Tab-separated table of C-alpha atoms in Angstrom:
chain	number	residue	atom	x	y	z
A	1	MET	CA	-25.864	28.160	-16.269
A	2	SER	CA	-24.534	25.184	-14.291
A	3	GLN	CA	-23.320	23.335	-17.390
A	4	GLU	CA	-21.427	26.488	-18.447
A	5	ARG	CA	-20.271	27.045	-14.874
A	6	TYR	CA	-18.041	23.976	-14.812
A	7	SER	CA	-16.460	21.491	-17.164
A	8	ILE	CA	-15.001	18.043	-16.595
A	9	LEU	CA	-11.665	16.927	-18.035
A	10	LEU	CA	-10.974	13.213	-17.566
A	11	ALA	CA	-7.439	12.534	-16.341
A	12	PRO	CA	-5.659	9.661	-18.142
A	13	ASN	CA	-5.235	7.575	-14.983
A	14	SER	CA	-7.825	4.818	-15.373
A	15	SER	CA	-7.258	1.761	-13.176
A	16	MET	CA	-9.018	-0.815	-11.030
A	17	MET	CA	-9.285	1.774	-8.234
A	18	THR	CA	-10.032	4.907	-10.298
A	19	GLY	CA	-12.431	3.446	-12.868
A	20	PRO	CA	-12.329	5.527	-16.057
A	21	GLY	CA	-10.007	8.039	-14.355
A	22	THR	CA	-10.200	11.135	-12.177
A	23	ASN	CA	-12.597	13.931	-13.117
A	24	THR	CA	-10.601	17.163	-13.101
A	25	LEU	CA	-13.046	20.038	-12.645
A	26	LEU	CA	-12.754	23.582	-13.974
A	27	LEU	CA	-15.122	25.983	-12.247
A	28	SER	CA	-15.672	29.494	-13.615
A	29	GLY	CA	-16.105	32.603	-11.507
A	30	SER	CA	-15.934	36.348	-11.892
A	31	GLU	CA	-12.165	36.392	-11.310
A	32	GLY	CA	-11.163	33.330	-13.311
A	33	VAL	CA	-11.146	29.559	-12.981
A	34	ILE	CA	-10.772	27.265	-9.983
A	35	VAL	CA	-9.309	23.845	-10.796
A	36	ILE	CA	-10.339	20.942	-8.538
A	37	ASP	CA	-8.135	17.801	-8.516
A	38	PRO	CA	-5.669	18.085	-11.429
A	39	GLY	CA	-5.421	14.303	-11.128
A	40	ASP	CA	-2.387	13.389	-13.208
A	41	PRO	CA	0.858	15.032	-14.383
A	42	ASP	CA	0.357	13.805	-17.965
A	43	PRO	CA	1.529	16.727	-20.178
A	44	GLU	CA	-1.455	16.548	-22.531
A	45	HIS	CA	-3.881	16.579	-19.588
A	46	LEU	CA	-2.134	19.605	-18.071
A	47	GLU	CA	-2.135	21.350	-21.444
A	48	ARG	CA	-5.906	20.848	-21.736
A	49	ILE	CA	-6.398	22.286	-18.233
A	50	VAL	CA	-4.255	25.350	-19.001
A	51	TRP	CA	-5.873	25.929	-22.405
A	52	GLU	CA	-9.423	25.738	-21.098
A	53	GLY	CA	-8.487	27.827	-18.074
A	54	GLN	CA	-7.103	30.567	-20.301
A	55	ALA	CA	-10.225	30.450	-22.473
A	56	ARG	CA	-12.310	31.114	-19.357
A	57	GLY	CA	-10.282	34.031	-18.036
A	58	GLY	CA	-7.256	32.304	-16.501
A	59	ILE	CA	-6.695	29.891	-13.623
A	60	ARG	CA	-6.722	31.544	-10.182
A	61	HIS	CA	-6.592	28.619	-7.720
A	62	ILE	CA	-6.036	24.853	-7.451
A	63	LEU	CA	-8.138	22.946	-4.904
A	64	ILE	CA	-7.513	19.358	-3.783
A	65	THR	CA	-10.300	17.187	-2.357
A	66	HIS	CA	-7.813	14.882	-0.572
A	67	GLY	CA	-4.281	13.623	-0.724
A	68	HIS	CA	-4.630	10.385	-2.698
A	69	PRO	CA	-2.245	10.374	-5.702
A	70	ASP	CA	-5.021	10.201	-8.307
A	71	HIS	CA	-6.324	13.565	-7.034
A	72	VAL	CA	-3.197	15.522	-6.164
A	73	GLY	CA	-1.253	14.241	-9.185
A	74	GLY	CA	-0.441	17.080	-11.562
A	75	ALA	CA	-1.002	19.778	-8.930
A	76	ALA	CA	2.676	20.687	-8.486
A	77	GLU	CA	3.219	20.849	-12.254
A	78	LEU	CA	0.086	22.955	-12.762
A	79	ARG	CA	1.182	25.365	-10.026
A	80	GLU	CA	4.574	25.686	-11.717
A	81	ARG	CA	2.936	26.491	-15.052
A	82	THR	CA	0.358	28.958	-13.726
A	83	GLY	CA	1.887	30.426	-10.558
A	84	VAL	CA	-1.374	29.987	-8.627
A	85	PRO	CA	-1.666	28.532	-5.096
A	86	ILE	CA	-2.778	25.050	-4.065
A	87	SER	CA	-5.246	24.696	-1.182
A	88	ALA	CA	-6.322	21.573	0.698
A	89	PHE	CA	-7.745	20.708	4.103
A	90	SER	CA	-4.328	20.102	5.672
A	91	ARG	CA	-0.662	19.784	4.809
A	92	ALA	CA	-0.741	16.534	6.777
A	93	GLY	CA	-2.863	15.205	3.922
A	94	VAL	CA	-1.459	17.253	1.023
A	95	SER	CA	2.111	18.224	1.847
A	96	LEU	CA	2.514	20.542	-1.157
A	97	ALA	CA	-0.487	22.725	-0.231
A	98	ASP	CA	0.206	26.442	0.031
A	99	HIS	CA	-2.899	27.059	2.146
A	100	GLU	CA	-5.034	24.959	4.492
A	101	LEU	CA	-8.825	25.200	4.169
A	102	PRO	CA	-10.945	24.844	7.309
A	103	ASP	CA	-14.457	23.456	7.177
A	104	GLY	CA	-16.723	26.194	5.844
A	105	ALA	CA	-14.067	28.201	3.989
A	106	THR	CA	-15.594	30.036	1.011
A	107	PHE	CA	-14.584	31.292	-2.421
A	108	ASP	CA	-16.481	34.189	-3.998
A	109	LEU	CA	-17.354	33.389	-7.616
A	110	GLY	CA	-19.235	36.629	-8.149
A	111	ASP	CA	-22.825	35.452	-8.380
A	112	THR	CA	-22.440	32.418	-6.134
A	113	THR	CA	-20.214	30.970	-3.430
A	114	LEU	CA	-18.105	27.811	-3.372
A	115	ARG	CA	-17.907	26.381	0.147
A	116	ALA	CA	-15.393	23.799	1.403
A	117	ILE	CA	-16.995	21.072	3.529
A	118	HIS	CA	-14.790	18.772	5.605
A	119	THR	CA	-16.108	15.293	4.790
A	120	PRO	CA	-13.785	12.710	6.385
A	121	GLY	CA	-14.289	8.962	6.226
A	122	HIS	CA	-12.830	7.970	2.874
A	123	ARG	CA	-9.751	9.841	4.091
A	124	PHE	CA	-9.156	12.057	7.118
A	125	ASP	CA	-8.429	15.164	5.033
A	126	HIS	CA	-11.295	14.885	2.553
A	127	LEU	CA	-13.096	18.005	1.363
A	128	CYS	CA	-16.199	18.354	-0.784
A	129	PHE	CA	-16.862	21.663	-2.513
A	130	TRP	CA	-20.448	22.947	-2.455
A	131	LEU	CA	-21.630	25.397	-5.115
A	132	GLU	CA	-24.308	26.985	-2.992
A	133	ARG	CA	-26.681	28.768	-5.361
A	134	GLU	CA	-26.800	25.954	-7.925
A	135	GLY	CA	-26.818	23.211	-5.303
A	136	ILE	CA	-23.972	21.333	-6.996
A	137	LEU	CA	-21.661	19.218	-4.841
A	138	PHE	CA	-18.191	18.463	-6.157
A	139	ALA	CA	-17.896	15.332	-4.070
A	140	GLY	CA	-14.392	13.955	-4.598
A	141	ASP	CA	-14.382	10.358	-3.366
A	142	VAL	CA	-17.295	10.550	-0.920
A	143	VAL	CA	-19.480	8.989	-3.604
A	144	ALA	CA	-18.739	7.658	-7.090
A	145	GLY	CA	-20.774	7.763	-10.257
A	146	MET	CA	-20.492	3.981	-10.455
A	147	GLY	CA	-19.904	1.334	-7.794
A	148	THR	CA	-18.937	2.215	-4.238
A	149	VAL	CA	-16.034	3.911	-2.472
A	150	VAL	CA	-13.277	1.948	-0.735
A	151	ILE	CA	-12.649	2.783	2.937
A	152	ILE	CA	-9.125	1.755	3.961
A	153	PRO	CA	-7.901	2.138	7.568
A	154	PRO	CA	-6.206	3.945	9.167
A	155	GLU	CA	-6.719	6.916	6.796
A	156	GLY	CA	-10.301	5.851	6.199
A	157	HIS	CA	-12.881	5.304	8.931
A	158	MET	CA	-16.238	3.602	8.359
A	159	GLY	CA	-18.138	5.173	11.253
A	160	VAL	CA	-16.964	8.668	10.315
A	161	TYR	CA	-17.767	7.971	6.662
A	162	LEU	CA	-21.381	7.116	7.516
A	163	GLN	CA	-21.618	10.347	9.537
A	164	THR	CA	-20.355	12.260	6.497
A	165	LEU	CA	-22.997	10.699	4.240
A	166	LYS	CA	-25.719	11.611	6.735
A	167	ARG	CA	-24.399	15.171	6.990
A	168	LEU	CA	-24.552	15.557	3.214
A	169	GLN	CA	-28.160	14.342	3.254
A	170	GLN	CA	-29.024	17.558	5.110
A	171	LEU	CA	-27.904	19.740	2.189
A	172	PRO	CA	-30.300	20.692	-0.656
A	173	ILE	CA	-28.116	19.031	-3.275
A	174	ALA	CA	-29.382	19.244	-6.863
A	175	ARG	CA	-26.510	17.343	-8.476
A	176	ILE	CA	-23.374	15.502	-7.409
A	177	VAL	CA	-20.265	15.683	-9.553
A	178	PRO	CA	-17.999	12.871	-8.293
A	179	ALA	CA	-14.289	12.467	-8.895
A	180	HIS	CA	-14.899	9.124	-10.630
A	181	GLY	CA	-17.705	8.174	-12.978
A	182	PRO	CA	-20.678	10.101	-14.364
A	183	VAL	CA	-22.606	12.950	-12.774
A	184	ILE	CA	-25.271	11.874	-10.249
A	185	GLU	CA	-28.617	13.535	-10.973
A	186	ASP	CA	-30.544	12.048	-8.006
A	187	PRO	CA	-28.280	12.901	-5.060
A	188	GLN	CA	-30.577	11.915	-2.205
A	189	ALA	CA	-31.248	8.503	-3.728
A	190	LYS	CA	-27.501	7.922	-4.154
A	191	LEU	CA	-26.676	8.968	-0.586
A	192	SER	CA	-29.438	6.736	0.785
A	193	GLU	CA	-28.212	3.866	-1.400
A	194	TYR	CA	-24.661	4.285	-0.068
A	195	ILE	CA	-25.787	4.290	3.568
A	196	ALA	CA	-28.009	1.248	3.023
A	197	HIS	CA	-25.172	-0.596	1.283
A	198	ARG	CA	-22.754	-0.015	4.180
A	199	LEU	CA	-25.285	-1.058	6.802
A	200	GLU	CA	-26.158	-4.186	4.824
A	201	ARG	CA	-22.465	-5.048	4.577
A	202	GLU	CA	-22.194	-4.590	8.337
A	203	ARG	CA	-25.060	-7.043	8.825
A	204	GLN	CA	-23.234	-9.515	6.586
A	205	VAL	CA	-20.069	-9.146	8.687
A	206	ILE	CA	-22.014	-9.835	11.883
A	207	ALA	CA	-23.771	-12.828	10.301
A	208	ALA	CA	-20.446	-14.306	9.154
A	209	LEU	CA	-18.912	-13.918	12.620
A	210	ASN	CA	-21.969	-15.539	14.168
A	211	GLN	CA	-21.783	-18.392	11.672
A	212	LEU	CA	-18.149	-19.193	12.463
A	213	GLU	CA	-18.609	-18.970	16.249
A	214	GLN	CA	-14.889	-18.533	16.863
A	215	PRO	CA	-12.246	-15.817	16.436
A	216	VAL	CA	-11.228	-15.567	12.754
A	217	THR	CA	-8.830	-13.683	10.517
A	218	LEU	CA	-9.758	-11.219	7.800
A	219	SER	CA	-8.739	-13.714	5.113
A	220	THR	CA	-11.257	-16.229	6.464
A	221	LEU	CA	-14.040	-13.658	6.642
A	222	VAL	CA	-13.612	-12.047	3.217
A	223	PRO	CA	-15.067	-14.885	1.049
A	224	LEU	CA	-18.045	-15.188	3.405
A	225	VAL	CA	-18.855	-11.482	3.413
A	226	TYR	CA	-17.882	-10.535	-0.142
A	227	VAL	CA	-19.597	-13.396	-1.946
A	228	ASP	CA	-20.455	-11.028	-4.815
A	229	THR	CA	-16.841	-9.905	-5.321
A	230	ASP	CA	-14.211	-11.147	-7.773
A	231	PRO	CA	-11.513	-13.023	-5.778
A	232	LYS	CA	-8.930	-10.813	-7.508
A	233	LEU	CA	-10.316	-7.956	-5.405
A	234	TYR	CA	-10.173	-9.794	-2.074
A	235	ALA	CA	-7.087	-7.870	-0.935
A	236	VAL	CA	-8.938	-4.568	-1.327
A	237	ALA	CA	-12.117	-6.065	0.147
A	238	ALA	CA	-10.146	-7.166	3.219
A	239	ARG	CA	-9.218	-3.548	3.950
A	240	SER	CA	-12.832	-2.415	3.673
A	241	LEU	CA	-13.877	-5.364	5.863
A	242	GLU	CA	-11.338	-4.233	8.446
A	243	ALA	CA	-12.957	-0.781	8.437
A	244	HIS	CA	-16.317	-2.384	9.257
A	245	LEU	CA	-14.761	-4.433	12.059
A	246	ILE	CA	-13.026	-1.414	13.561
A	247	LYS	CA	-16.391	0.383	13.630
A	248	LEU	CA	-17.936	-2.583	15.463
A	249	GLN	CA	-14.972	-2.641	17.862
A	250	GLU	CA	-15.357	1.066	18.645
A	251	GLU	CA	-19.041	0.469	19.340
A	252	GLY	CA	-18.173	-2.337	21.776
A	253	ARG	CA	-19.637	-5.015	19.506
A	254	ALA	CA	-16.463	-6.803	18.338
A	255	GLN	CA	-12.963	-7.529	19.594
A	256	VAL	CA	-9.597	-8.345	18.018
A	257	ASP	CA	-6.766	-10.229	19.743
A	258	ALA	CA	-2.999	-9.941	19.436
A	259	TYR	CA	-3.040	-12.389	16.520
A	260	ASN	CA	-5.557	-10.305	14.526
A	261	HIS	CA	-8.398	-12.745	15.128
A	262	TRP	CA	-11.809	-11.090	15.311
A	263	ARG	CA	-14.882	-12.133	17.259
A	264	LEU	CA	-18.223	-10.675	18.259
A	265	LEU	CA	-18.783	-9.612	21.846
A	266	PRO	CA	-21.909	-10.901	23.572
């Protein structure tokens, strides 16, 4: 039933940050289709969404996992074509939302329930959508089907992100459908892998700071910490590194001065 329950339409917005593109999800229920993350205003993509929605009984709602352009793109155009509302966690994150969804808000699909779960960390307004009976998590950008997720301050927060991953570990998830990349069939292994990766990166940050023994800038730290990363991606890596450092600072383990030089605290 789960494969018939939802379908994935790949938005034509592939890039360095989005991989193959954003997975737009169409989820069937007793009263029609819920669309999650229209992704891109490309006319052919929107036409595919509308056509498949009509074939499944009509589109009734548009849900947004978070306000990054590769997720909310196409939402305004799809609303104009269908006349259905857009819902997101907050208008602070998705200004065009008609309704705000609190943590735990539910949608009745007839034989199952779709539950919104506030999962901040990648972004403050991030929602996952949990198909309760089937155990399917529509995960947005909390995890990806390939690689890892970028955490960029101030919208992203590494400590909060780790808390989100640990919260999701408590759910009986059977499958994760991410916004980027293929479906994840071993959810607990993926969540554990993501937590281990972040903690290992944190250890690398601490080791690099210890090695240098003096306050240093992000640009000095990046090549030492991200030795496995293409230098073309150092600018993005620096933002993720900053998220790790801010977590250490909040825990009283690191300090930054007025010149953006970081050091460990004894």
